[in-house]
């Protein structure tokens, strides 16, 4: 299944189910066929994703990974393929542009 995150102010972001559901769990949303992140919830969602990215990068640095490309290499070795920072980038851009316009983000509509 694909998740399509939509906003009235920018292009939609399409993600594979495992990646989208990981981000939804990070921001405290239940994965499902439809949903909404309200304009009031977006700042907290951005903060939660950034905290998780920082935590994972700090953990990776403690294991000897010092840059994002190295993090991606480590992610490939673990079977993830791409670091959370890179996976979440387009979604974070969508959230930032949408909250700046005072709108909501929806999926599955």
C-alpha positions in Angstrom: 0.0 0.0 0.0 1.1 3.5 -0.7 0.4 6.6 1.5 -0.3 9.9 -0.3 0.1 12.8 2.0 -1.7 15.9 0.5 -1.9 19.6 1.2 -3.6 22.3 -0.6 -0.4 24.4 -0.8 2.2 22.0 -2.3 2.7 18.8 -4.1 1.7 15.5 -2.5 4.3 13.2 -0.9 3.9 9.5 -1.7 5.5 6.9 0.6 5.6 3.2 0.9 3.6 1.8 3.7 6.4 0.8 6.1 8.1 4.3 5.8 4.9 6.2 6.1 3.7 4.2 9.1 7.0 4.7 10.8 6.6 8.5 10.5 3.0 8.4 11.6 4.0 6.5 14.7 6.7 9.0 15.5 4.2 11.8 15.4 1.6 9.9 17.4 -0.8 9.2 14.6 -2.5 5.9 14.1 -1.6 4.4 10.7 -4.6 3.8 8.5 -6.2 4.3 5.1 -7.2 7.9 5.9 -6.2 10.6 8.4 -5.4 14.2 9.1 -2.7 16.2 10.7 -4.2 19.5 11.7 -2.5 22.8 11.4 -2.3 22.8 15.2 -0.7 19.4 15.3 1.9 20.0 12.6 4.5 21.9 14.8 4.5 19.1 17.3 4.8 16.6 14.5 7.8 18.4 13.0 9.4 18.5 16.5 8.8 14.8 17.1 10.4 13.8 13.8 13.4 16.1 14.3 13.9 14.6 17.8 13.8 11.1 16.4 16.3 12.0 13.7 18.6 13.5 16.2 18.3 10.5 18.5 19.1 8.1 15.7 22.0 10.2 14.4 23.5 10.5 17.9 23.2 6.7 18.3 24.9 6.2 15.0 27.7 8.7 15.9 28.3 6.7 19.0 28.8 3.7 16.8 31.3 5.5 14.5 29.0 7.0 11.8 29.8 10.7 11.4 27.8 11.9 8.4 24.5 11.3 6.6 26.1 9.3 3.8 27.7 7.0 6.4 24.3 6.7 8.1 22.8 5.6 4.8 25.5 3.0 4.4 24.8 1.7 7.9 21.0 1.7 7.1 21.7 -0.4 4.0 23.7 -2.8 6.1 20.8 -3.2 8.5 18.3 -3.5 5.6 16.7 -0.1 6.0 18.3 1.4 2.8 18.0 5.1 3.7 18.4 7.1 6.8 15.4 8.6 8.6 16.6 12.1 7.8 16.5 11.4 4.1 13.2 9.4 4.2 11.5 12.1 6.3 12.9 15.1 4.3 10.0 15.5 1.7 7.4 14.8 4.5 9.0 17.5 6.7 9.0 20.0 3.7 5.3 19.3 3.2 4.6 19.8 6.9 6.6 23.1 7.0 5.0 24.6 3.9 1.5 23.5 5.0 1.8 25.0 8.5 3.2 28.2 7.1 0.0 28.5 5.0 -2.2 27.6 8.0 -3.6 24.5 6.4 -3.9 20.8 7.3 -2.3 17.7 5.8 -4.5 14.7 4.9 -3.9 11.2 3.5 -6.1 8.7 1.8 -8.6 11.3 0.6 
